[in-house]
Amino acid sequence: MPGKPANDKPTYDEANRLMELSAILFYAFTVLTVGSAAYMVFSKNIVHAAFALIFSLSGVAALYVLLYADFVAATQILVYVGGILILILFGIMLTTLDFTENLKTVTVNMLPASLLSGAVAVLLLYVFFAAEWTTIVPADRDGTMYDLGMMLMNEYLLPFQIAGVLLLVAIIGALLMSTRHKNEP
Amino acid sequence: MLEFLENIIPSSPVALVVFALFPMVIIIVYALFAIWLERKVAGFIQDRLGPMRTGGFHGWAQTIADMLKLIQKEDIIPKDASSFLFKLAPFMIFTASYAAFAVIPFSSGYIGSNINIGVFYLLAITSFLTISIIMASWASNNKWSLVGGMRTAAQMVSYEVPTIVTVLSVLIVAGSMNLMTITEMQTGNDIMGFLPNWFIFQNPFLIVAFAIFAISMLAESHRVPFDLPESESELVAGYQTEYSGMRWGMFMLAEYADMLLLSLLGATLFFGGWNSPFGTFMSGPIWGFGWFMLKGMLLVFVMMWIRWTLPRYRVDQLMHICWSILIPLSFVNFVLVALWEMIF
């Protein structure tokens, strides 16, 4: 708007337009998340499925951003993209494009899986309808980084350390498993 | 800057788009210039002139002519390639490096998004680069592409560790992840009376950190001597083998954008970002932008200089350098930086 004085509070119109913009973004990322998740489940090619999983998890990261959880969003991308990279590498090692005709994922345990997912869906729907949803837009949008760091280093130091030790044990275990053949004669 | 744009452009969403496109303009102008510069640097190092004819003065229009040629070329997609992923990969790789520019403070007046998790976001979003290269290499259905992609994955995952540790050593000096705050902390000339307050002068161990960062920067942007993913003597062109025309051009653009991104990150973390080296002399938003690009371009020039000077490492040497030398060194250096900060 020309001639608008700088630094004034957003007017009702502008705030409304911003809300509309985030609503559009929300639905776009929801479609991305759900669509790629569906593709991942129904795809027979494991590498395609892994790539679809990346888009699904990135969509979830974008939803975190819309919830003002910036640190969680960045962590989501950092952790899952790296993890899925390894998944894809395994996929490539197990199969190359020439041999996909022989190695495709097959559907097993149709009945128990359907029952379990149905139960989870009912549970989620129950939570969705039972919970009282309130919309609170935080006044302070400075991000969660500082508070998160303070809490991790003070109140929740022990769980944080235990998680670290757990990861260290996992790394040592992975090393042990991958080098066992060399130690045994 | 956004407020200024909103004042001159009547519609605020359009102003937002113009605001967001600013790094794109920089990347494209820079890429046109840097590709020309790379040829000139290569030429001079090898005692020849490089492109001289197109456009008149020292062949300045050579890259523009090349780009026009690339746009006209036929778009070839191999018959057995995985078509969707093959088409998607070039755009995704450029999107990833462009998205990372959002947190780079180009001057005191311009930063795309002034978020507190700046550096962390940058490190997270650049992991999409690796994914896109793997996507391109797998979708091409070509053995050279696949080997190049696997090498890229191994190299990027390995060299992420020393990069992140050196970035962390700067962060413990700065105490913030916001790149704008980090730059503002380096304003002034107080060290020994005349040196600027850049982090590289503030802590002697950060010089070592910068050396490690520079080496891993070369590997992260896969430049010589670490250009194993596309080593042309073994792998034709690595993951780019099956690409042609503008899709290949997107990879080229992303590669140069990645070089600029890492150079600008280095300039922000170690060399004071948009701060003038002469204190308040020649400082301000416009001068700051000039200084920042100058520092970034100097680092880019060093990367080009190294490319035409050093031979390529072998794959096992590459991994040895990372896991046996750089990673232990960067962790020891991290502790030393922290100790120096505690004592002084």
XYZ file of C-alpha atoms in Angstrom:
529
model
C 0.000 0.000 0.000
C 1.665 3.252 -1.049
C 2.236 5.870 1.575
C 1.715 3.360 4.406
C 3.592 4.483 7.535
C 6.344 2.044 8.438
C 6.391 -0.066 11.616
C 2.678 0.072 12.347
C 0.791 -2.982 13.549
C -0.627 -5.176 10.787
C -4.196 -4.154 10.089
C -7.056 -6.621 10.236
C -6.969 -7.037 6.445
C -3.285 -7.840 6.352
C -3.479 -10.297 9.237
C -6.384 -11.966 7.449
C -4.401 -12.229 4.242
C -1.454 -13.769 6.105
C -3.768 -16.333 7.660
C -5.108 -17.152 4.194
C -1.569 -17.561 2.907
C -0.638 -19.961 5.702
C -3.875 -21.860 5.143
C -2.979 -22.323 1.465
C 0.524 -23.439 2.441
C -0.914 -25.787 5.050
C -3.173 -27.527 2.541
C -0.373 -27.691 -0.060
C 1.990 -29.361 2.382
C -0.764 -31.662 3.655
C -1.405 -32.865 0.114
C 2.344 -33.376 -0.326
C 2.621 -35.343 2.930
C -0.404 -37.571 2.455
C 0.101 -38.036 -1.284
C 3.707 -39.156 -1.004
C 2.904 -41.349 1.982
C 0.207 -43.093 -0.080
C 2.606 -43.471 -3.005
C 5.197 -44.944 -0.655
C 2.763 -47.547 0.647
C 1.442 -48.595 -2.756
C 4.692 -48.442 -4.732
C 6.275 -51.762 -5.596
C 9.708 -50.278 -6.219
C 11.671 -49.800 -2.995
C 13.822 -46.923 -4.270
C 10.758 -45.024 -5.466
C 9.149 -45.705 -2.093
C 12.180 -44.322 -0.269
C 12.148 -41.141 -2.353
C 8.419 -40.758 -1.675
C 9.129 -41.102 2.048
C 11.508 -38.120 1.840
C 8.775 -35.903 0.421
C 6.326 -37.090 3.038
C 8.717 -36.316 5.906
C 9.681 -32.953 4.393
C 5.990 -32.081 4.253
C 5.747 -32.903 7.959
C 8.750 -30.617 8.575
C 6.917 -27.812 6.756
C 3.867 -28.423 8.983
C 6.150 -28.037 12.028
C 7.274 -24.680 10.635
C 3.636 -23.586 10.374
C 3.273 -24.584 14.061
C 6.192 -22.258 15.007
C 8.359 -25.260 15.945
C 11.388 -24.214 13.919
C 13.996 -26.318 15.700
C 11.938 -29.493 15.448
C 11.395 -28.821 11.735
C 15.102 -28.440 10.982
C 15.904 -31.516 13.068
C 13.255 -33.466 11.191
C 14.928 -32.639 7.865
C 18.469 -33.201 9.136
C 17.741 -36.555 10.753
C 15.310 -38.087 8.295
C 16.952 -36.999 5.051
C 20.247 -38.446 6.275
C 18.524 -41.601 7.458
C 16.618 -42.105 4.236
C 19.803 -41.568 2.264
C 21.137 -44.710 3.909
C 17.825 -46.469 3.200
C 18.118 -45.589 -0.485
C 21.702 -46.795 -0.566
C 20.542 -50.146 0.793
C 17.795 -50.110 -1.798
C 20.310 -49.528 -4.567
C 22.604 -52.198 -3.195
C 19.772 -54.721 -3.086
C 18.442 -53.887 -6.508
C 19.379 -51.917 -9.577
C 16.963 -50.695 -12.191
C 17.683 -53.650 -14.478
C 16.633 -56.208 -11.908
C 13.526 -54.518 -10.492
C 11.411 -57.020 -12.404
C 12.684 -59.744 -10.099
C 12.796 -57.846 -6.840
C 9.542 -56.144 -5.971
C 7.893 -55.691 -2.644
C 4.970 -58.036 -2.101
C 1.924 -57.709 0.123
C 1.811 -60.159 3.035
C -0.285 -60.405 6.224
C -3.138 -58.464 4.656
C -5.709 -59.180 7.401
C -3.683 -58.428 10.608
C -2.218 -55.302 9.022
C -5.645 -54.005 7.999
C -7.053 -54.700 11.460
C -4.155 -52.940 13.171
C -4.270 -49.872 10.906
C -8.052 -49.754 11.277
C -7.695 -49.759 15.045
C -5.080 -46.995 14.936
C -7.300 -44.969 12.588
C -10.272 -45.327 14.977
C -8.063 -44.259 17.899
C -6.770 -41.214 16.014
C -10.282 -40.220 14.930
C -11.476 -40.565 18.532
C -8.651 -38.303 19.736
C -9.418 -35.855 16.945
C -13.058 -35.543 17.913
C -12.609 -35.817 21.689
C -9.814 -33.252 22.074
C -10.644 -29.604 22.515
C -8.641 -27.784 19.842
C -7.578 -24.289 20.720
C -5.733 -22.006 18.360
C -3.077 -19.948 20.097
C -0.821 -17.813 17.981
C 2.245 -17.108 20.129
C 2.865 -13.400 20.506
C 6.614 -13.975 20.600
C 7.726 -15.620 17.359
C 11.416 -15.659 18.200
C 11.725 -19.395 17.936
C 12.187 -22.134 20.460
C 15.949 -22.591 20.285
C 16.982 -20.764 23.480
C 14.331 -22.280 25.759
C 14.958 -25.727 24.344
C 18.690 -25.492 25.021
C 18.133 -24.228 28.575
C 15.695 -27.034 29.359
C 17.900 -29.753 27.853
C 20.940 -28.559 29.808
C 19.170 -27.960 33.130
C 15.891 -29.745 33.818
C 16.217 -32.678 31.429
C 19.972 -33.210 31.548
C 19.792 -36.855 32.622
C 17.413 -38.048 29.858
C 19.497 -36.072 27.367
C 22.697 -37.799 28.508
C 21.020 -41.218 28.536
C 19.851 -40.675 24.956
C 23.437 -39.787 24.037
C 24.798 -42.942 25.682
C 22.121 -44.993 23.912
C 23.222 -43.625 20.542
C 26.873 -44.324 21.406
C 25.973 -47.934 22.254
C 24.157 -48.218 18.930
C 27.210 -46.902 17.048
C 29.550 -49.313 18.840
C 27.137 -52.157 18.147
C 27.006 -51.280 14.457
C 30.811 -51.166 14.317
C 31.065 -54.519 16.070
C 28.584 -56.139 13.695
C 30.272 -54.796 10.585
C 33.818 -55.797 11.623
C 33.135 -59.190 13.181
C 34.371 -61.128 10.171
C 37.799 -59.561 10.314
C 38.433 -60.532 13.945
C 37.438 -64.176 13.554
C 40.030 -66.264 11.750
C 14.150 -3.888 2.841
C 10.788 -5.668 2.829
C 9.126 -2.526 4.222
C 10.793 -0.429 1.519
C 9.535 -2.814 -1.165
C 6.038 -2.800 0.322
C 6.081 0.984 0.140
C 6.964 1.104 -3.561
C 4.972 -1.969 -4.685
C 1.208 -1.684 -4.138
C 0.506 -5.382 -3.495
C 2.227 -6.948 -0.478
C 2.358 -10.576 -1.793
C 4.134 -9.262 -4.914
C 6.556 -7.360 -2.692
C 7.220 -10.569 -0.780
C 7.986 -12.437 -4.023
C 10.347 -9.676 -5.187
C 12.015 -9.789 -1.775
C 12.452 -13.563 -2.020
C 13.811 -13.378 -5.582
C 16.699 -11.113 -4.610
C 19.167 -14.007 -3.931
C 18.116 -15.567 -7.260
C 19.300 -12.456 -9.111
C 22.597 -12.606 -7.227
C 23.044 -16.324 -7.955
C 22.381 -15.965 -11.679
C 24.610 -12.914 -12.154
C 27.282 -14.569 -10.023
C 27.059 -17.863 -11.951
C 27.430 -16.097 -15.299
C 30.442 -14.235 -13.942
C 32.007 -17.181 -12.072
C 31.907 -19.584 -15.016
C 33.654 -16.958 -17.152
C 36.108 -16.322 -14.308
C 36.813 -20.025 -13.925
C 37.778 -20.259 -17.608
C 39.944 -17.163 -17.347
C 41.658 -18.448 -14.176
C 42.205 -21.825 -15.822
C 43.584 -20.097 -18.891
C 45.999 -17.872 -17.041
C 47.224 -20.711 -14.794
C 47.903 -22.828 -17.880
C 49.587 -19.894 -19.666
C 46.871 -19.240 -22.237
C 44.174 -16.602 -22.561
C 40.849 -18.423 -22.148
C 37.749 -17.136 -23.986
C 38.650 -13.926 -25.810
C 36.192 -13.278 -28.643
C 32.511 -13.364 -27.590
C 31.246 -9.908 -26.672
C 34.484 -8.081 -27.361
C 36.248 -7.322 -24.091
C 38.042 -10.512 -22.966
C 35.117 -12.691 -24.017
C 32.824 -11.429 -21.256
C 29.656 -12.678 -23.026
C 30.913 -16.253 -23.404
C 28.765 -17.668 -20.578
C 25.651 -15.864 -21.831
C 26.195 -17.356 -25.284
C 26.708 -20.806 -23.741
C 23.507 -20.450 -21.742
C 21.513 -19.469 -24.833
C 22.949 -22.524 -26.564
C 21.974 -24.783 -23.642
C 18.383 -23.504 -23.682
C 18.031 -24.350 -27.382
C 19.341 -27.906 -27.053
C 17.101 -30.949 -27.294
C 15.862 -32.315 -23.981
C 17.014 -35.948 -24.021
C 15.622 -38.418 -21.495
C 17.007 -41.960 -21.756
C 14.380 -44.601 -22.599
C 15.083 -46.774 -19.553
C 15.502 -43.911 -17.128
C 13.076 -43.391 -14.278
C 11.435 -40.457 -16.001
C 9.836 -38.542 -13.130
C 12.859 -38.671 -10.819
C 15.161 -37.913 -13.759
C 13.241 -34.730 -14.509
C 12.824 -33.743 -10.879
C 16.458 -34.033 -9.722
C 17.938 -30.912 -11.426
C 15.194 -28.682 -10.043
C 15.413 -30.168 -6.584
C 19.176 -29.632 -6.370
C 18.809 -25.968 -7.319
C 15.888 -25.526 -4.927
C 17.992 -26.928 -2.110
C 20.874 -24.521 -2.635
C 18.521 -21.600 -3.243
C 16.578 -22.354 -0.060
C 19.813 -22.241 1.913
C 20.409 -18.635 0.787
C 17.367 -17.604 2.856
C 19.434 -17.290 6.031
C 22.528 -15.631 4.529
C 22.774 -11.970 5.655
C 23.782 -10.259 2.411
C 24.053 -6.878 4.088
C 22.912 -5.213 7.291
C 19.711 -4.354 5.427
C 18.937 -7.670 3.752
C 18.483 -11.174 5.096
C 15.843 -13.462 3.650
C 14.643 -14.859 6.964
C 16.090 -13.636 10.232
C 15.467 -16.870 12.149
C 17.306 -17.934 15.279
C 18.202 -21.385 14.002
C 19.943 -19.924 10.911
C 23.063 -22.092 10.663
C 21.205 -25.207 11.753
C 18.570 -24.654 9.064
C 21.317 -24.152 6.480
C 23.033 -27.423 7.403
C 19.686 -29.252 7.388
C 18.437 -27.940 4.054
C 21.731 -28.604 2.249
C 21.338 -32.324 2.963
C 18.785 -32.207 0.129
C 21.721 -31.644 -2.221
C 22.991 -35.154 -1.546
C 19.522 -36.611 -1.988
C 19.080 -34.864 -5.339
C 22.419 -36.136 -6.616
C 21.523 -39.682 -5.557
C 18.148 -39.199 -7.255
C 19.806 -38.058 -10.500
C 22.341 -40.869 -10.414
C 19.823 -43.621 -9.717
C 17.203 -42.344 -12.155
C 19.720 -42.128 -15.018
C 20.060 -45.923 -15.100
C 23.706 -45.690 -16.017
C 26.596 -47.384 -14.247
C 28.826 -44.309 -14.261
C 26.035 -42.185 -12.865
C 25.362 -44.734 -10.145
C 29.021 -45.027 -9.110
C 29.287 -41.234 -9.088
C 26.164 -40.980 -6.956
C 27.377 -43.561 -4.454
C 30.676 -41.710 -4.167
C 28.814 -38.452 -3.618
C 26.767 -39.968 -0.824
C 29.851 -41.370 0.924
C 31.770 -38.123 0.486
C 29.028 -35.729 1.568
C 27.996 -37.823 4.577
C 31.626 -38.086 5.706
C 32.625 -34.478 5.177
C 29.480 -33.210 6.864
C 31.059 -34.198 10.200
C 34.151 -31.911 10.100
C 32.062 -29.103 8.571
C 29.493 -29.270 11.354
C 32.148 -29.496 14.084
C 34.022 -26.436 12.784
C 30.768 -24.510 12.436
C 29.990 -25.531 16.043
C 33.345 -24.145 17.211
C 32.374 -20.769 15.761
C 28.955 -21.052 17.381
C 30.412 -21.525 20.873
C 32.418 -18.327 20.399
C 29.373 -16.490 19.071
C 26.719 -17.997 21.346
C 24.075 -17.665 18.638
C 22.919 -19.535 15.562
C 21.445 -16.487 13.885
C 23.834 -15.480 11.105
C 22.771 -11.827 11.376
C 23.607 -11.783 15.105
C 26.882 -13.575 14.409
C 27.819 -10.884 11.893
C 26.782 -8.052 14.182
C 29.059 -9.486 16.896
C 32.059 -9.012 14.605
C 31.570 -5.261 14.125
C 34.392 -2.934 15.179
C 38.202 -2.819 15.115
C 39.459 -3.567 18.615
C 41.948 -6.409 18.307
C 45.499 -5.101 18.827
C 44.204 -1.626 18.099
C 43.550 -2.017 14.380
C 42.471 -5.563 13.436
C 38.735 -6.007 12.829
C 36.768 -8.043 15.388
C 36.377 -10.978 13.031
C 36.158 -14.363 14.680
C 39.266 -15.623 12.935
C 41.275 -12.960 14.829
C 39.415 -13.416 18.092
C 40.548 -16.935 18.886
C 43.789 -18.512 17.575
C 42.227 -21.969 17.334
C 39.587 -20.651 14.960
C 42.372 -20.291 12.373
C 42.766 -24.085 12.534
C 38.978 -24.396 12.410
C 38.911 -22.279 9.262
C 41.579 -24.470 7.629
C 39.474 -27.575 8.335
C 36.327 -25.771 7.173
C 38.022 -24.747 3.911
C 39.108 -28.316 3.166
C 35.688 -29.780 3.922
C 34.121 -26.956 1.924
C 36.023 -28.157 -1.149
C 34.789 -31.687 -0.531
C 31.186 -30.645 0.175
C 30.934 -28.735 -3.081
C 32.900 -31.524 -4.787
C 35.625 -29.423 -6.300
C 39.106 -30.618 -7.204
C 41.021 -32.172 -5.393
C 37.874 -33.904 -4.087
C 35.794 -34.100 -7.277
C 35.474 -37.882 -7.208
C 31.705 -37.822 -7.950
C 32.332 -36.476 -11.432
C 35.958 -37.408 -12.071
C 35.947 -37.380 -15.853
C 38.949 -39.669 -16.314
C 37.138 -42.542 -14.567
C 33.402 -41.871 -14.630
C 32.769 -39.846 -17.842
C 30.861 -37.145 -15.940
C 29.596 -38.993 -12.865
C 25.974 -38.362 -11.965
C 25.599 -35.828 -14.819
C 26.471 -38.330 -17.565
C 22.955 -38.741 -18.979
C 21.928 -35.096 -18.631
C 22.019 -32.586 -21.468
C 20.682 -29.148 -22.316
C 19.223 -26.963 -19.630
C 18.744 -29.848 -17.186
C 22.500 -30.217 -17.147
C 22.680 -26.421 -16.912
C 20.640 -26.571 -13.702
C 23.233 -28.920 -12.185
C 25.977 -26.515 -13.234
C 24.065 -23.584 -11.742
C 23.466 -25.480 -8.500
C 27.116 -26.445 -8.283
C 28.246 -22.836 -8.616
C 25.495 -21.670 -6.246
C 26.745 -24.231 -3.737
C 30.292 -22.866 -4.048
C 29.015 -19.348 -3.403
C 26.849 -20.522 -0.506
C 29.727 -22.236 1.303
C 32.077 -19.309 0.594
C 29.542 -16.833 1.948
C 28.995 -19.041 4.999
C 32.779 -19.080 5.568
C 32.914 -15.317 5.113
C 30.100 -14.850 7.641
C 31.481 -17.224 10.232
C 35.159 -16.307 10.081
C 35.607 -13.005 8.208
C 32.942 -10.736 9.612
C 30.251 -11.045 6.939
C 29.190 -7.614 5.680
C 31.469 -5.719 8.086
C 33.979 -3.371 6.523
C 37.624 -4.178 7.381
C 38.173 -0.456 8.143
C 35.694 -0.080 11.000
C 33.074 2.567 10.294
C 34.870 3.720 7.137
C 33.005 2.562 4.005
C 30.317 0.759 6.018
C 26.560 0.790 5.506
C 24.022 -1.491 3.816
C 25.281 -0.953 0.248
C 28.993 -1.005 1.106
C 28.306 -4.006 3.350
C 26.829 -5.913 0.438
C 29.934 -5.084 -1.612
C 32.304 -6.224 1.138
C 30.347 -9.421 1.686
C 30.353 -10.365 -1.996
C 34.052 -9.443 -2.218
C 34.914 -11.776 0.672
C 32.777 -14.540 -0.812
C 34.274 -14.107 -4.276
C 37.806 -14.209 -2.826
C 37.045 -17.620 -1.311
C 35.480 -18.736 -4.617
C 38.623 -17.577 -6.406
C 40.793 -19.614 -4.019
C 38.637 -22.675 -4.795
C 39.219 -22.117 -8.532
C 42.941 -21.593 -7.965
C 43.135 -24.909 -6.073
C 41.196 -26.641 -8.848
C 43.802 -25.774 -11.473
C 46.763 -26.461 -9.181
C 46.217 -29.755 -7.380
C 45.650 -33.253 -8.798
C 42.699 -35.400 -7.715
C 42.814 -37.708 -4.695
C 41.866 -41.390 -4.840
C 38.646 -42.538 -3.138
C 40.449 -44.290 -0.281
C 42.722 -41.281 0.266
C 39.650 -39.048 0.385
C 38.057 -41.160 3.106
C 41.358 -41.452 4.982
C 41.772 -37.657 5.035
C 38.286 -37.232 6.409
C 37.983 -39.969 9.026
C 41.584 -40.300 10.239
C 42.791 -36.701 10.049
C 40.083 -34.062 9.756
C 37.493 -35.470 12.166
C 39.877 -36.129 15.131
C 41.607 -32.807 14.496
C 38.319 -30.919 14.380
C 37.123 -32.471 17.652
C 40.401 -31.671 19.453
C 40.261 -28.174 18.013
C 36.650 -27.815 19.167
C 37.703 -28.525 22.775
C 40.647 -26.109 22.495
C 38.395 -23.340 21.160
C 36.023 -23.917 24.068
C 38.918 -23.881 26.606
C 40.268 -20.617 25.144
C 36.823 -19.077 25.431
C 36.541 -20.241 29.068
C 39.975 -18.897 30.121
C 40.042 -15.553 28.257
